[in-house]
Amino acid sequence: SFINPVYETIEDDRATFLGEAALVCSGWPDRRVEALEICSIWRGRRPTSPEPWYYSAFSCLALGRIDEFLTFSERFMAMTPKFGPSETQMAYRMAQIMFGRGETSKASGLAARCLLHHPTFSEFWCLLGDMFHSQKMYEKARAMYENAIIIGERRSSSDSHPVEIEKYAKHPKRMIEILDKIKRETSIIVPKPG
């Protein structure tokens, strides 16, 4: 049975998340706008429930309506008392967008909150590394990237949060190479007296 008008939960113990399997839903015509309209009705009927705000936010993100995504996300985060998988996904997407907009302070707070609850997720370490790199705090950035590599090597291939798996090794290794190059190019050569 449907839990709500937008999202369906598979209530079956045999249904598991596997790295080699995926469940994909698609349809025609594109119904993202309709989904957002359904969310609006849902929010009106259940104004104190965080769920319609969550789906409204991600419906806006799918449509590229970034400002609306952030507005709905902030409302959702304020309404939910926990920090589970849904809140983690929301905070991570918010942090990526805010960082991209130059709001590094807000973004780093969200990324740190994600790490606090899920320290084994290397993509959060990478995001903090990217933030430190953008601020030219290269040693801190290196530490974040090194942590991402270590964590990524230990991450289960069948975990229930398969976010940006390519970052587990490729991104932090490439960024460490960039940091090494920066260090070589900016080393100060002090001439010997005499």
CSV table of C-alpha atoms in Angstrom, one decimal:
chain,number,residue,atom,x,y,z
A,1,SER,CA,0.0,0.0,0.0
A,2,PHE,CA,1.1,3.6,-0.6
A,3,ILE,CA,2.6,5.4,2.3
A,4,ASN,CA,2.1,8.9,0.7
A,5,PRO,CA,1.2,10.3,-2.7
A,6,VAL,CA,4.7,10.6,-4.0
A,7,TYR,CA,6.9,8.0,-2.5
A,8,GLU,CA,6.4,4.2,-2.1
A,9,THR,CA,8.2,2.1,0.5
A,10,ILE,CA,8.8,-1.5,-0.2
A,11,GLU,CA,7.6,-3.3,2.9
A,12,ASP,CA,9.4,-6.6,2.3
A,13,ASP,CA,12.3,-8.1,4.4
A,14,ARG,CA,13.6,-9.8,1.2
A,15,ALA,CA,14.0,-6.4,-0.5
A,16,THR,CA,17.6,-5.4,0.1
A,17,PHE,CA,19.9,-2.8,-1.4
A,18,LEU,CA,22.6,-4.4,-3.4
A,19,GLY,CA,25.5,-2.8,-5.2
A,20,GLU,CA,24.8,-4.8,-8.4
A,21,ALA,CA,21.0,-4.2,-8.4
A,22,ALA,CA,18.9,-1.1,-8.8
A,23,LEU,CA,15.2,-0.3,-8.8
A,24,VAL,CA,14.4,2.4,-11.4
A,25,CYS,CA,11.1,4.2,-11.9
A,26,SER,CA,10.5,6.1,-15.1
A,27,GLY,CA,7.5,7.2,-17.1
A,28,TRP,CA,6.3,9.5,-19.8
A,29,PRO,CA,5.4,12.3,-19.9
A,30,ASP,CA,7.7,14.0,-17.4
A,31,ARG,CA,5.6,14.3,-14.3
A,32,ARG,CA,8.0,16.3,-12.0
A,33,VAL,CA,5.9,19.4,-12.1
A,34,GLU,CA,2.8,17.4,-11.3
A,35,ALA,CA,4.7,15.8,-8.4
A,36,LEU,CA,5.5,19.3,-7.0
A,37,GLU,CA,1.8,20.2,-7.3
A,38,ILE,CA,0.8,17.1,-5.4
A,39,CYS,CA,3.4,18.0,-2.7
A,40,SER,CA,1.8,21.5,-2.4
A,41,ILE,CA,-1.6,19.9,-1.8
A,42,TRP,CA,0.0,17.5,0.7
A,43,ARG,CA,1.7,20.3,2.5
A,44,GLY,CA,-1.6,22.1,2.8
A,45,ARG,CA,-3.3,19.0,4.3
A,46,ARG,CA,-0.4,18.2,6.7
A,47,PRO,CA,1.3,21.5,7.5
A,48,THR,CA,3.1,20.2,10.6
A,49,SER,CA,4.5,17.0,8.9
A,50,PRO,CA,8.1,17.1,7.6
A,51,GLU,CA,7.5,14.6,4.9
A,52,PRO,CA,5.8,16.8,2.3
A,53,TRP,CA,8.5,19.4,2.8
A,54,TYR,CA,11.2,16.7,2.1
A,55,TYR,CA,9.5,15.6,-1.2
A,56,SER,CA,8.8,19.2,-2.2
A,57,ALA,CA,12.5,20.1,-1.8
A,58,PHE,CA,13.7,17.2,-3.9
A,59,SER,CA,11.0,17.8,-6.5
A,60,CYS,CA,12.3,21.4,-6.8
A,61,LEU,CA,15.9,20.1,-7.0
A,62,ALA,CA,14.8,17.8,-9.9
A,63,LEU,CA,13.4,20.8,-11.7
A,64,GLY,CA,16.4,22.9,-11.1
A,65,ARG,CA,14.6,25.3,-8.8
A,66,ILE,CA,17.5,25.7,-6.4
A,67,ASP,CA,16.2,28.6,-4.3
A,68,GLU,CA,13.0,26.7,-3.7
A,69,PHE,CA,14.9,23.6,-2.9
A,70,LEU,CA,16.9,25.4,-0.2
A,71,THR,CA,13.7,27.0,1.3
A,72,PHE,CA,11.9,23.7,1.5
A,73,SER,CA,15.0,22.0,2.8
A,74,GLU,CA,15.5,24.4,5.6
A,75,ARG,CA,11.8,24.0,6.6
A,76,PHE,CA,12.2,20.2,6.5
A,77,MET,CA,15.4,20.3,8.6
A,78,ALA,CA,13.8,22.6,11.2
A,79,MET,CA,10.7,20.3,11.5
A,80,THR,CA,12.4,16.9,11.9
A,81,PRO,CA,13.8,16.0,15.3
A,82,LYS,CA,16.1,13.3,14.1
A,83,PHE,CA,19.1,13.1,11.7
A,84,GLY,CA,18.6,9.9,9.8
A,85,PRO,CA,19.2,8.9,6.1
A,86,SER,CA,16.7,11.5,4.8
A,87,GLU,CA,18.2,14.3,6.8
A,88,THR,CA,21.7,13.3,5.7
A,89,GLN,CA,20.8,13.3,2.0
A,90,MET,CA,19.1,16.7,2.4
A,91,ALA,CA,22.0,18.3,4.4
A,92,TYR,CA,24.6,16.9,1.9
A,93,ARG,CA,22.8,18.4,-1.1
A,94,MET,CA,22.3,21.7,0.7
A,95,ALA,CA,26.0,21.8,1.6
A,96,GLN,CA,27.0,21.2,-2.0
A,97,ILE,CA,24.8,24.0,-3.2
A,98,MET,CA,25.8,26.4,-0.5
A,99,PHE,CA,29.5,25.7,-1.1
A,100,GLY,CA,29.0,26.2,-4.9
A,101,ARG,CA,27.4,29.6,-4.0
A,102,GLY,CA,30.3,30.6,-1.8
A,103,GLU,CA,28.4,30.2,1.4
A,104,THR,CA,31.2,28.0,2.8
A,105,SER,CA,30.5,28.7,6.5
A,106,LYS,CA,26.9,27.4,6.2
A,107,ALA,CA,28.0,24.5,3.9
A,108,SER,CA,30.8,23.4,6.3
A,109,GLY,CA,28.4,23.3,9.2
A,110,LEU,CA,26.0,21.0,7.3
A,111,ALA,CA,28.9,18.8,6.0
A,112,ALA,CA,30.3,18.5,9.6
A,113,ARG,CA,26.8,17.5,10.8
A,114,CYS,CA,26.7,14.8,8.2
A,115,LEU,CA,30.1,13.5,9.3
A,116,LEU,CA,29.1,13.6,12.9
A,117,HIS,CA,26.3,11.1,12.2
A,118,HIS,CA,28.0,9.2,9.4
A,119,PRO,CA,31.9,9.3,9.8
A,120,THR,CA,32.4,6.4,7.4
A,121,PHE,CA,31.0,8.3,4.4
A,122,SER,CA,34.0,9.5,2.4
A,123,GLU,CA,32.0,11.9,0.2
A,124,PHE,CA,31.5,14.1,3.3
A,125,TRP,CA,35.3,14.1,4.0
A,126,CYS,CA,35.8,15.0,0.3
A,127,LEU,CA,33.4,17.9,0.5
A,128,LEU,CA,35.1,19.3,3.5
A,129,GLY,CA,38.5,18.8,1.7
A,130,ASP,CA,37.1,20.8,-1.2
A,131,MET,CA,36.0,23.6,1.2
A,132,PHE,CA,39.4,23.8,2.8
A,133,HIS,CA,41.1,23.7,-0.6
A,134,SER,CA,39.0,26.6,-1.8
A,135,GLN,CA,40.1,28.6,1.2
A,136,LYS,CA,43.8,27.7,0.5
A,137,MET,CA,44.0,25.7,3.8
A,138,TYR,CA,46.0,23.0,2.0
A,139,GLU,CA,47.2,20.9,4.9
A,140,LYS,CA,43.6,20.6,6.3
A,141,ALA,CA,42.4,19.8,2.8
A,142,ARG,CA,45.0,17.1,2.5
A,143,ALA,CA,43.9,15.6,5.9
A,144,MET,CA,40.3,15.4,4.7
A,145,TYR,CA,41.2,13.8,1.4
A,146,GLU,CA,43.5,11.2,3.1
A,147,ASN,CA,40.6,10.4,5.5
A,148,ALA,CA,38.3,10.0,2.5
A,149,ILE,CA,40.6,7.5,0.9
A,150,ILE,CA,41.0,5.4,4.1
A,151,ILE,CA,37.3,5.5,4.7
A,152,GLY,CA,36.5,4.7,1.1
A,153,GLU,CA,38.6,1.6,1.1
A,154,ARG,CA,36.7,0.2,4.0
A,155,ARG,CA,33.2,1.2,2.9
A,156,SER,CA,30.9,-1.7,2.2
A,157,SER,CA,29.8,-2.1,-1.4
A,158,SER,CA,26.3,-2.9,-0.3
A,159,ASP,CA,25.6,0.0,2.1
A,160,SER,CA,22.2,1.7,2.0
A,161,HIS,CA,23.6,5.1,1.1
A,162,PRO,CA,25.3,4.8,-2.3
A,163,VAL,CA,26.2,8.4,-2.8
A,164,GLU,CA,28.8,9.4,-5.4
A,165,ILE,CA,30.8,6.2,-5.2
A,166,GLU,CA,33.5,7.5,-7.7
A,167,LYS,CA,34.6,9.9,-5.0
A,168,TYR,CA,35.8,7.1,-2.7
A,169,ALA,CA,39.2,7.1,-4.4
A,170,LYS,CA,39.4,9.1,-7.7
A,171,HIS,CA,38.5,12.5,-6.4
A,172,PRO,CA,40.6,12.6,-3.2
A,173,LYS,CA,43.7,11.1,-5.0
A,174,ARG,CA,43.4,13.6,-7.8
A,175,MET,CA,43.1,16.5,-5.3
A,176,ILE,CA,46.1,15.2,-3.3
A,177,GLU,CA,48.1,15.3,-6.6
A,178,ILE,CA,47.0,18.9,-7.1
A,179,LEU,CA,48.0,19.8,-3.5
A,180,ASP,CA,51.4,18.2,-4.1
A,181,LYS,CA,51.8,20.3,-7.3
A,182,ILE,CA,50.8,23.5,-5.4
A,183,LYS,CA,53.3,22.7,-2.7
A,184,ARG,CA,56.1,22.1,-5.2
A,185,GLU,CA,55.3,25.3,-7.1
A,186,THR,CA,55.0,27.5,-4.0
A,187,SER,CA,58.0,26.2,-2.1
A,188,ILE,CA,60.2,29.1,-0.9
A,189,ILE,CA,63.9,28.7,-1.8
A,190,VAL,CA,66.0,30.4,0.8
A,191,PRO,CA,69.5,31.3,-0.5
A,192,LYS,CA,72.4,30.5,1.7
A,193,PRO,CA,74.3,33.5,3.0
A,194,GLY,CA,77.7,34.3,1.7
